[in-house]
Coordinates of C-alpha atoms in Angstrom, one line a residue:
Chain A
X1 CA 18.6 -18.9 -1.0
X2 CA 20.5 -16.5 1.1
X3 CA 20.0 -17.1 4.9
X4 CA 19.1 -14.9 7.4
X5 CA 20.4 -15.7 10.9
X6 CA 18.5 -13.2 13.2
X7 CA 19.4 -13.3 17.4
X8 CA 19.1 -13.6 19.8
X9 CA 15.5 -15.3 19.3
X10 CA 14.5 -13.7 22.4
X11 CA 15.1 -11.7 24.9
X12 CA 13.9 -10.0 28.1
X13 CA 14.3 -6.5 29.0
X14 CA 13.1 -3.5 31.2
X15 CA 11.9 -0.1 30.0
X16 CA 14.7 2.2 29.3
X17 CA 17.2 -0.1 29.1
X18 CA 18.5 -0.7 25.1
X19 CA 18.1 -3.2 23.2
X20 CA 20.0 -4.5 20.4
X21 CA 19.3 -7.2 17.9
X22 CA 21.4 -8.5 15.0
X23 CA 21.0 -10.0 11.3
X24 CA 23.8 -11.8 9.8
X25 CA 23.1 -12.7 5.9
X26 CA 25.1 -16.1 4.1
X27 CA 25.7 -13.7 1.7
X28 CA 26.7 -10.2 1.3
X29 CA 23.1 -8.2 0.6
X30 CA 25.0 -4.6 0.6
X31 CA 22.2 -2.5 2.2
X32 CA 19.0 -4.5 0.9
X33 CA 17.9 -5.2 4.5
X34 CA 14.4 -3.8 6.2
X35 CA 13.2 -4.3 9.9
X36 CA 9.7 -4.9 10.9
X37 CA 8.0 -5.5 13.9
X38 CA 5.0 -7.3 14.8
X39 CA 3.1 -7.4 17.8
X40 CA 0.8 -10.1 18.6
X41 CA -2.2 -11.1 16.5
X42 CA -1.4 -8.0 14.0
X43 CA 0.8 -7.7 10.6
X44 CA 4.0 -6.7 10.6
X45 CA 5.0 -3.1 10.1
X46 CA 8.3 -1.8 8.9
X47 CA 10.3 0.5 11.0
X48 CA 13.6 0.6 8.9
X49 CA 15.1 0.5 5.4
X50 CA 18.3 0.8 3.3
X51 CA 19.6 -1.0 6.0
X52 CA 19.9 2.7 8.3
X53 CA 16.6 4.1 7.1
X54 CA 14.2 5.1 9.2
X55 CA 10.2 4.8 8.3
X56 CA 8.4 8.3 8.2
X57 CA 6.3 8.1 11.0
X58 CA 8.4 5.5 13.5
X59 CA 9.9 6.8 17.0
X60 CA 13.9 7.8 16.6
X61 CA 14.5 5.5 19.2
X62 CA 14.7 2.8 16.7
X63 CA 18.2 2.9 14.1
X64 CA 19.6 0.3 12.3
X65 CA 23.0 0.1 11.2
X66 CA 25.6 -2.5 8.6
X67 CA 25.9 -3.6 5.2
X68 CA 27.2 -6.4 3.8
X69 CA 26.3 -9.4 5.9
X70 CA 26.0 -7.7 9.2
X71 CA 23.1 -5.7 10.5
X72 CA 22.1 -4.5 13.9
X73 CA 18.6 -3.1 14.9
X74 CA 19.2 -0.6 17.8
X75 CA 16.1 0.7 20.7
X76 CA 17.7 2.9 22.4
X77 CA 15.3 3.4 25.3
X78 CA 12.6 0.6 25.5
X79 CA 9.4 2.0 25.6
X80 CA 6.4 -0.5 26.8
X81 CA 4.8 -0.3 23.0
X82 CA 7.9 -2.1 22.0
X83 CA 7.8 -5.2 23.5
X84 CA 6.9 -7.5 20.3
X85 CA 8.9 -9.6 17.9
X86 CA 11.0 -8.4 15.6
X87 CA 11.6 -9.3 11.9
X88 CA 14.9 -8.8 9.3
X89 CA 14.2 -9.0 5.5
X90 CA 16.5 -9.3 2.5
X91 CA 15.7 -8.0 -0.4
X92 CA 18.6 -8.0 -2.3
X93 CA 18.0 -11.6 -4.2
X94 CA 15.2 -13.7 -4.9
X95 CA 13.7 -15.6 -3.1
X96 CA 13.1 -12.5 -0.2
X97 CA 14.0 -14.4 3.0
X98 CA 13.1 -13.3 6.3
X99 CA 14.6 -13.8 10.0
X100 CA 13.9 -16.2 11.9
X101 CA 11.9 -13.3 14.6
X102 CA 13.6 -11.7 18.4
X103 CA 10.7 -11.4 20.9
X104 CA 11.3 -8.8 23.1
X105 CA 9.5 -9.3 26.3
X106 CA 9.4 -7.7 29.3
X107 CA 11.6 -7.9 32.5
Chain B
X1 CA -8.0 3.7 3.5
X2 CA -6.2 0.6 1.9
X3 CA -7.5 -3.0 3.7
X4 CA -6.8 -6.4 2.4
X5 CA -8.9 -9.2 3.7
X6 CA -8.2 -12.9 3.3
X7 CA -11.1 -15.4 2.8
X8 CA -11.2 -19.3 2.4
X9 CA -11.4 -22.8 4.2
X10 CA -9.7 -22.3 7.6
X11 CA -9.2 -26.3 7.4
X12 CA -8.2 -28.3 4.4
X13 CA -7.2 -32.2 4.4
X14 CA -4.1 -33.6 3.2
X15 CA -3.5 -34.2 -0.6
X16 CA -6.3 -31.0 -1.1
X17 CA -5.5 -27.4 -2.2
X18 CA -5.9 -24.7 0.1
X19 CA -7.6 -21.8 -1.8
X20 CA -7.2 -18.4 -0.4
X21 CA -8.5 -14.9 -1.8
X22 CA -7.9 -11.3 -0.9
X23 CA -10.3 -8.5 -1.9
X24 CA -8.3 -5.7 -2.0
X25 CA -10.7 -2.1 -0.6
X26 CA -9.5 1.5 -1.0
X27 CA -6.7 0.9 -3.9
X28 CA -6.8 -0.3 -7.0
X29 CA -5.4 -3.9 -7.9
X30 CA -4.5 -2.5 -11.5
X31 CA -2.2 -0.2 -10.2
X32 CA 1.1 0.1 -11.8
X33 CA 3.0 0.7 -8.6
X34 CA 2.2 -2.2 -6.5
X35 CA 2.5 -5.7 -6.5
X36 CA 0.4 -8.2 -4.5
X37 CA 1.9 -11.0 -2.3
X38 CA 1.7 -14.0 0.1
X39 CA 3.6 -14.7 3.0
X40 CA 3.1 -17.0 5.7
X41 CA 3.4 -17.6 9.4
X42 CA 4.0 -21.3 10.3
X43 CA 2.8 -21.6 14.1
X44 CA 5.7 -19.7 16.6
X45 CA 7.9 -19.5 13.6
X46 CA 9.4 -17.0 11.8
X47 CA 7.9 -15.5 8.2
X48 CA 8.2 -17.3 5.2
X49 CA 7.3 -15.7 1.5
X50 CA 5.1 -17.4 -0.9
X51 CA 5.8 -15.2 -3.8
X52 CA 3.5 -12.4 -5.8
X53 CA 1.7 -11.2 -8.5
X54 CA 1.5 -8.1 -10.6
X55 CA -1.2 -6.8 -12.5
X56 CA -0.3 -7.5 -15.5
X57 CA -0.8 -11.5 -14.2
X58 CA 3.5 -11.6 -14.0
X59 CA 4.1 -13.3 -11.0
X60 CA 6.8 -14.9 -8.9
X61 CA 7.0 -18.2 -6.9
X62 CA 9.3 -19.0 -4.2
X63 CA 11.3 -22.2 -5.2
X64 CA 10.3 -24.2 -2.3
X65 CA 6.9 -23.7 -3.1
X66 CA 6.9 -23.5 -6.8
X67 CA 5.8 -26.9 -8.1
X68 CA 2.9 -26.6 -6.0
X69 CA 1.5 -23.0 -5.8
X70 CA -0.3 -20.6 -8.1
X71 CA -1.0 -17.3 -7.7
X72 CA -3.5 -15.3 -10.0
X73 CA -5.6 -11.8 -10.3
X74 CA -9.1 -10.8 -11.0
X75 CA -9.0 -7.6 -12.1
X76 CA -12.5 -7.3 -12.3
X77 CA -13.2 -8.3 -8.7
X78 CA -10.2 -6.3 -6.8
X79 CA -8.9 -9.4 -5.5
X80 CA -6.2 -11.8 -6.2
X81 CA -5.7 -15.9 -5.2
X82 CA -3.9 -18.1 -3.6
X83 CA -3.5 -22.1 -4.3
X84 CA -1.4 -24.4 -2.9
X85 CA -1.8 -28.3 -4.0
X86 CA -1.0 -31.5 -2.3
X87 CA -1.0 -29.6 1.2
X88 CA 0.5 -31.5 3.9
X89 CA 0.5 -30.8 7.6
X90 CA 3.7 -29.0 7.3
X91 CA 1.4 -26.3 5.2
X92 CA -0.5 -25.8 8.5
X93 CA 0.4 -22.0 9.3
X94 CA -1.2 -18.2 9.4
X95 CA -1.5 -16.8 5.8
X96 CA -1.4 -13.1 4.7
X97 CA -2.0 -11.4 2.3
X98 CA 0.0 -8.5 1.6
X99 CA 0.7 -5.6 -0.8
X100 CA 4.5 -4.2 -1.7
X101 CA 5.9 -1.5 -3.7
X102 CA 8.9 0.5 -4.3
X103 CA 9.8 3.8 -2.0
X104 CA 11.7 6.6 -4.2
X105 CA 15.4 4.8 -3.6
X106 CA 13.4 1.7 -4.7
X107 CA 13.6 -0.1 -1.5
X108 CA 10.3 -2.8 -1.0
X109 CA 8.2 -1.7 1.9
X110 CA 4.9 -4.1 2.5
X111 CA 2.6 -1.5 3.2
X112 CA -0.5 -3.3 3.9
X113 CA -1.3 -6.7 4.9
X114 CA -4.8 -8.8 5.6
X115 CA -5.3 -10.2 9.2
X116 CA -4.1 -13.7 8.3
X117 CA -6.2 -16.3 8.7
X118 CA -5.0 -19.7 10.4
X119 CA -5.3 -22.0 7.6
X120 CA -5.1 -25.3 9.3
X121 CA -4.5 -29.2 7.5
X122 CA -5.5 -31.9 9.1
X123 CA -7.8 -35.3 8.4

C-alpha cells in the first residue's frame, strides 16, 4: 500500500494568517492526489484535484501544489469556515489510502 | 438531490458481522458513471477505505479487509450492503457510505456521502 504521511496533524492558527499543510507519498503518485476537508460531525468534501485542481465551487483561497511524492495544500487567508480537519487522498494505486487528517483550529 | 443514508445495528459483539445498508435517493444505483463505496472513520483517526461496488456487482476490497468483508447491490431496492465478519473491537469506528465517479480528466471525486453512523463492537 502506498503511505500517505500528512502534517502536521494539527495546528493552531488565527484568521488571515496562511496556512499550509503537506502530503508526502512512499511512492511517487505523479499528480493522483485530492484534498478534502471535513468539518465536524459532517462528510468530507473535496476542495482540490489533479494535485493543483481546484473544485468548481470552493473559495480561491485554497491551492494545492506537487507531484510526485510531495504535496502541499495552501489557505492563503484563514477564513473562520475553515477551521476543520483536513484530508489527502491517493488515487494513483489500489488500495486508495488516505492521510492520516491536520485539524486546523483556531488561535 | 442525491442523499445516501446508512442503516443497521449501531452495536455488534465480537465474532458477529456488522451489516450495514445504504438506500441511495435522487440517483440511480444502475448508473453507468458511478460507483458505490465504504470508507470508515475509526474514532479521532484518520479515514480508512473499505473498498466498492459497481453496478454491474464488480467490486473491490481493500486487502486488509478482504478475507472478511463483502460488499453487494440491490438493484431493485436503490441500495447497496455492507458486511464485515468476525468484527473485533478494533472494527469499532464511524462508517460511511459514499458514492465516486470520474470528473472529465478522470480524476475520482466522492461526491456524496451518508452521515456515518457510529458502529460500535463491544460484549
Amino acid at each position: 500500500d502506498i503511505q500517505m504521511t500528512q502534517s502536521p496533524s494539527s495546528l493552531s492558527a488565527s484568521v488571515g494568517d496562511r496556512v499550509t499543510i503537506t502530503c508526502r507519498a512512499s511512492q511517487g503518485i505523479r499528480n493522483d492526489l485530492g484534498w478534502y476537508q471535513q468539518k465536524p460531525g459532517k462528510a468530507p468534501k473535496r476542495l482540490i484535484y489533479a494535485a493543483s485542481s481546484l473544485q468548481s465551487g470552493v473559495p480561491s483561497r485554497f491551492s494545492g501544489s506537487g507531484s510526485g511524492t510531495d504535496f502541499t495544500l495552501t489557505i492563503s487567508s484563514l477564513q473562520p469556515e475553515d477551521f476543520a480537519t483536513y484530508y489527502c487522498l491517493q488515487h494513483n494505486s489500489y488500495p486508495w489510502t488516505f492521510g492520516q487528517g491536520t485539524k486546523v483550529e483556531i488561535k | 438531490q442525491v442523499q445516501l443514508q446508512e442503516s443497521g445495528p449501531g452495536l455488534v459483539k465480537p465474532s458477529q458481522t456488522l451489516s450495514l445498508t445504504c438506500t441511495v435517493s435522487g440517483a440511480s444505483i444502475s448508473s453507468a458513471r458511478d460507483y458505490w463505496s465504504w470508507i470508515r472513520q475509526h474514532p479521532g483517526k484518520g479515514l480508512e477505505w473499505i473498498g466498492y461496488i459497481y453496478y454491474s456487482g464488480s467490486t473491490y476490497y481493500n486487502p486488509s479487509l478482504d478475507s472478511r468483508v463483502t460488499i453487494s447491490v440491490d438493484t431493485s431496492k436503490n441500495q447497496f450492503s455492507l458486511k464485515l465478519n468476525s468484527v473485533t473491537a478494533a472494527d469499532t469506528a464511524v462508517y460511511y457510505c459514499a458514492r465516486f465517479n470520474f470528473d472529465s480528466r478522470g480524476y475520482p471525486n466522492f461526491d456524496y456521502w451518508g452521515q456515518g453512523p457510529l458502529v460500535t463492537v463491544s460484549s
